[in-house]
Amino acid sequence: MNILITGGNSHLVKSLIKLLSTKNYNIFLISRKNKINIPNIRLITLDLSRGFSDKKVLTLINNKKLPKNFHTIFHFAFSVINKNQPDNESLLSKNIAITNNIIEFSNFFQINQFVNISSSSVYLKANIHFKL
């Protein structure tokens, strides 16, 4: 079974890959960075915020970098808030573009399962405290 994971820099992604590797899944990872060295995966360097065309996806399939189908996508790819970044609105737009592009990708492959993972670090930190 082919599994696609987007975003590759988090500990959670590495833990998921480690778990899925024990199940003998074929794991593909889309990441902006090509310096990720995780055993048992096939790395596809692609910036999801820039989108991609059906032609580009077909080229990846024809070059045997992508299979013709995926069962599940685990979507972790997001840009996070940077306190030095002057425009948080552009960051939000970028994250929306990333998600829209991976949804288009999912439609192209007729994905069975789509799992979206996010965290509070994609939002501007507010001075809010919660008591448990």
PDB file of C-alpha atoms in Angstrom:
ATOM      1  CA  MET A   1       0.000   0.000   0.000  1.00  0.00           C
ATOM      2  CA  ASN A   2       1.313   3.460  -0.925  1.00  0.00           C
ATOM      3  CA  ILE A   3       1.297   6.179   1.726  1.00  0.00           C
ATOM      4  CA  LEU A   4       2.134   9.841   1.070  1.00  0.00           C
ATOM      5  CA  ILE A   5       3.329  12.181   3.817  1.00  0.00           C
ATOM      6  CA  THR A   6       3.753  15.931   3.337  1.00  0.00           C
ATOM      7  CA  GLY A   7       6.190  17.930   5.442  1.00  0.00           C
ATOM      8  CA  GLY A   8       9.226  16.202   6.807  1.00  0.00           C
ATOM      9  CA  ASN A   9      10.937  18.209   9.504  1.00  0.00           C
ATOM     10  CA  SER A  10       8.941  17.340  12.586  1.00  0.00           C
ATOM     11  CA  HIS A  11       9.550  14.667  15.170  1.00  0.00           C
ATOM     12  CA  LEU A  12       5.952  13.525  14.671  1.00  0.00           C
ATOM     13  CA  VAL A  13       6.558  12.847  10.956  1.00  0.00           C
ATOM     14  CA  LYS A  14       9.697  10.857  11.725  1.00  0.00           C
ATOM     15  CA  SER A  15       7.812   8.834  14.346  1.00  0.00           C
ATOM     16  CA  LEU A  16       4.966   8.145  11.910  1.00  0.00           C
ATOM     17  CA  ILE A  17       7.434   7.013   9.246  1.00  0.00           C
ATOM     18  CA  LYS A  18       9.134   4.727  11.740  1.00  0.00           C
ATOM     19  CA  LEU A  19       5.771   3.174  12.672  1.00  0.00           C
ATOM     20  CA  LEU A  20       4.573   2.809   9.063  1.00  0.00           C
ATOM     21  CA  SER A  21       7.924   1.286   8.048  1.00  0.00           C
ATOM     22  CA  THR A  22       7.256  -1.653  10.371  1.00  0.00           C
ATOM     23  CA  LYS A  23       4.025  -2.345   8.461  1.00  0.00           C
ATOM     24  CA  ASN A  24       5.781  -2.678   5.087  1.00  0.00           C
ATOM     25  CA  TYR A  25       4.009   0.280   3.489  1.00  0.00           C
ATOM     26  CA  ASN A  26       5.583   2.096   0.556  1.00  0.00           C
ATOM     27  CA  ILE A  27       6.211   5.546   2.017  1.00  0.00           C
ATOM     28  CA  PHE A  28       6.639   8.687  -0.060  1.00  0.00           C
ATOM     29  CA  LEU A  29       7.536  12.018   1.518  1.00  0.00           C
ATOM     30  CA  ILE A  30       7.002  15.422  -0.103  1.00  0.00           C
ATOM     31  CA  SER A  31       9.243  18.097   1.373  1.00  0.00           C
ATOM     32  CA  ARG A  32      10.657  21.473   0.330  1.00  0.00           C
ATOM     33  CA  LYS A  33      14.070  20.374   1.560  1.00  0.00           C
ATOM     34  CA  ASN A  34      16.068  17.671  -0.144  1.00  0.00           C
ATOM     35  CA  LYS A  35      18.444  17.160   2.773  1.00  0.00           C
ATOM     36  CA  ILE A  36      16.088  14.945   4.718  1.00  0.00           C
ATOM     37  CA  ASN A  37      17.676  11.575   5.291  1.00  0.00           C
ATOM     38  CA  ILE A  38      15.137   9.139   6.641  1.00  0.00           C
ATOM     39  CA  PRO A  39      15.548   5.446   5.859  1.00  0.00           C
ATOM     40  CA  ASN A  40      12.791   3.515   4.083  1.00  0.00           C
ATOM     41  CA  ILE A  41      11.181   6.457   2.295  1.00  0.00           C
ATOM     42  CA  ARG A  42      11.194   7.935  -1.168  1.00  0.00           C
ATOM     43  CA  LEU A  43      11.747  11.681  -1.010  1.00  0.00           C
ATOM     44  CA  ILE A  44      10.085  14.011  -3.506  1.00  0.00           C
ATOM     45  CA  THR A  45      11.393  17.573  -3.283  1.00  0.00           C
ATOM     46  CA  LEU A  46       8.456  19.854  -4.015  1.00  0.00           C
ATOM     47  CA  ASP A  47       7.238  23.191  -2.656  1.00  0.00           C
ATOM     48  CA  LEU A  48       3.510  22.642  -2.190  1.00  0.00           C
ATOM     49  CA  SER A  49       2.849  26.367  -1.780  1.00  0.00           C
ATOM     50  CA  ARG A  50       3.720  26.877  -5.447  1.00  0.00           C
ATOM     51  CA  GLY A  51       1.293  24.294  -6.691  1.00  0.00           C
ATOM     52  CA  PHE A  52       1.788  21.791  -9.438  1.00  0.00           C
ATOM     53  CA  SER A  53       0.066  20.823 -12.618  1.00  0.00           C
ATOM     54  CA  ASP A  54      -1.326  17.475 -13.686  1.00  0.00           C
ATOM     55  CA  LYS A  55       1.521  17.443 -16.219  1.00  0.00           C
ATOM     56  CA  LYS A  56       4.120  17.725 -13.436  1.00  0.00           C
ATOM     57  CA  VAL A  57       2.457  14.913 -11.474  1.00  0.00           C
ATOM     58  CA  LEU A  58       2.338  12.731 -14.584  1.00  0.00           C
ATOM     59  CA  THR A  59       6.032  13.437 -15.172  1.00  0.00           C
ATOM     60  CA  LEU A  60       6.800  12.279 -11.614  1.00  0.00           C
ATOM     61  CA  ILE A  61       4.782   9.110 -12.262  1.00  0.00           C
ATOM     62  CA  ASN A  62       6.470   8.461 -15.606  1.00  0.00           C
ATOM     63  CA  ASN A  63       9.888   8.989 -14.022  1.00  0.00           C
ATOM     64  CA  LYS A  64       8.875   6.453 -11.367  1.00  0.00           C
ATOM     65  CA  LYS A  65       9.212   8.982  -8.545  1.00  0.00           C
ATOM     66  CA  LEU A  66       5.514   8.604  -7.718  1.00  0.00           C
ATOM     67  CA  PRO A  67       3.273   5.547  -8.009  1.00  0.00           C
ATOM     68  CA  LYS A  68      -0.017   5.710  -9.905  1.00  0.00           C
ATOM     69  CA  ASN A  69      -2.054   5.525  -6.702  1.00  0.00           C
ATOM     70  CA  PHE A  70      -1.977   6.274  -2.999  1.00  0.00           C
ATOM     71  CA  HIS A  71      -4.182   4.880  -0.297  1.00  0.00           C
ATOM     72  CA  THR A  72      -3.606   7.550   2.360  1.00  0.00           C
ATOM     73  CA  ILE A  73      -2.147  11.024   2.635  1.00  0.00           C
ATOM     74  CA  PHE A  74      -0.880  12.343   5.961  1.00  0.00           C
ATOM     75  CA  HIS A  75      -0.701  16.108   5.528  1.00  0.00           C
ATOM     76  CA  PHE A  76       1.770  17.820   7.901  1.00  0.00           C
ATOM     77  CA  ALA A  77       3.123  20.525   5.560  1.00  0.00           C
ATOM     78  CA  PHE A  78       2.567  24.049   6.866  1.00  0.00           C
ATOM     79  CA  SER A  79       4.625  27.178   7.262  1.00  0.00           C
ATOM     80  CA  VAL A  80       4.763  28.325  10.862  1.00  0.00           C
ATOM     81  CA  ILE A  81       4.691  31.774  12.412  1.00  0.00           C
ATOM     82  CA  ASN A  82       8.022  33.506  12.519  1.00  0.00           C
ATOM     83  CA  LYS A  83       8.227  36.452  14.906  1.00  0.00           C
ATOM     84  CA  ASN A  84      10.492  38.244  12.437  1.00  0.00           C
ATOM     85  CA  GLN A  85       8.020  37.843   9.596  1.00  0.00           C
ATOM     86  CA  PRO A  86       6.293  41.182   9.042  1.00  0.00           C
ATOM     87  CA  ASP A  87       3.186  39.877   7.260  1.00  0.00           C
ATOM     88  CA  ASN A  88       1.208  37.131   8.975  1.00  0.00           C
ATOM     89  CA  GLU A  89      -1.550  37.466   6.387  1.00  0.00           C
ATOM     90  CA  SER A  90       0.793  36.256   3.637  1.00  0.00           C
ATOM     91  CA  LEU A  91       1.728  33.290   5.824  1.00  0.00           C
ATOM     92  CA  LEU A  92      -1.946  32.398   6.184  1.00  0.00           C
ATOM     93  CA  SER A  93      -2.373  32.673   2.411  1.00  0.00           C
ATOM     94  CA  LYS A  94       0.626  30.388   1.912  1.00  0.00           C
ATOM     95  CA  ASN A  95      -0.791  27.771   4.283  1.00  0.00           C
ATOM     96  CA  ILE A  96      -4.160  27.902   2.527  1.00  0.00           C
ATOM     97  CA  ALA A  97      -2.385  27.442  -0.831  1.00  0.00           C
ATOM     98  CA  ILE A  98      -0.440  24.440   0.513  1.00  0.00           C
ATOM     99  CA  THR A  99      -3.632  22.774   1.720  1.00  0.00           C
ATOM    100  CA  ASN A 100      -5.540  23.560  -1.488  1.00  0.00           C
ATOM    101  CA  ASN A 101      -2.711  22.140  -3.577  1.00  0.00           C
ATOM    102  CA  ILE A 102      -2.511  18.899  -1.621  1.00  0.00           C
ATOM    103  CA  ILE A 103      -6.313  18.544  -1.858  1.00  0.00           C
ATOM    104  CA  GLU A 104      -6.031  18.907  -5.653  1.00  0.00           C
ATOM    105  CA  PHE A 105      -3.298  16.282  -5.563  1.00  0.00           C
ATOM    106  CA  SER A 106      -5.638  14.040  -3.538  1.00  0.00           C
ATOM    107  CA  ASN A 107      -8.394  14.472  -6.099  1.00  0.00           C
ATOM    108  CA  PHE A 108      -5.986  13.594  -8.915  1.00  0.00           C
ATOM    109  CA  PHE A 109      -5.102  10.304  -7.207  1.00  0.00           C
ATOM    110  CA  GLN A 110      -8.587   9.625  -5.787  1.00  0.00           C
ATOM    111  CA  ILE A 111      -7.199   9.154  -2.290  1.00  0.00           C
ATOM    112  CA  ASN A 112      -9.079   6.842   0.103  1.00  0.00           C
ATOM    113  CA  GLN A 113      -8.010   8.604   3.313  1.00  0.00           C
ATOM    114  CA  PHE A 114      -6.786  12.126   3.980  1.00  0.00           C
ATOM    115  CA  VAL A 115      -5.397  12.903   7.439  1.00  0.00           C
ATOM    116  CA  ASN A 116      -4.676  16.577   8.171  1.00  0.00           C
ATOM    117  CA  ILE A 117      -2.295  17.265  11.051  1.00  0.00           C
ATOM    118  CA  SER A 118      -1.618  20.747  12.363  1.00  0.00           C
ATOM    119  CA  SER A 119      -0.545  22.495  15.525  1.00  0.00           C
ATOM    120  CA  SER A 120      -0.962  25.797  17.289  1.00  0.00           C
ATOM    121  CA  SER A 121       2.408  26.926  15.937  1.00  0.00           C
ATOM    122  CA  VAL A 122       0.745  27.876  12.643  1.00  0.00           C
ATOM    123  CA  TYR A 123      -1.044  30.652  14.537  1.00  0.00           C
ATOM    124  CA  LEU A 124       0.297  33.859  15.961  1.00  0.00           C
ATOM    125  CA  LYS A 125       1.048  33.411  19.647  1.00  0.00           C
ATOM    126  CA  ALA A 126      -1.445  35.198  21.796  1.00  0.00           C
ATOM    127  CA  ASN A 127      -1.080  36.087  25.435  1.00  0.00           C
ATOM    128  CA  ILE A 128      -3.669  33.503  26.483  1.00  0.00           C
ATOM    129  CA  HIS A 129      -3.206  31.040  29.297  1.00  0.00           C
ATOM    130  CA  PHE A 130      -5.286  27.954  29.884  1.00  0.00           C
ATOM    131  CA  LYS A 131      -5.702  26.150  33.176  1.00  0.00           C
ATOM    132  CA  LEU A 132      -6.204  22.404  33.118  1.00  0.00           C
TER     133      LEU A 132
END
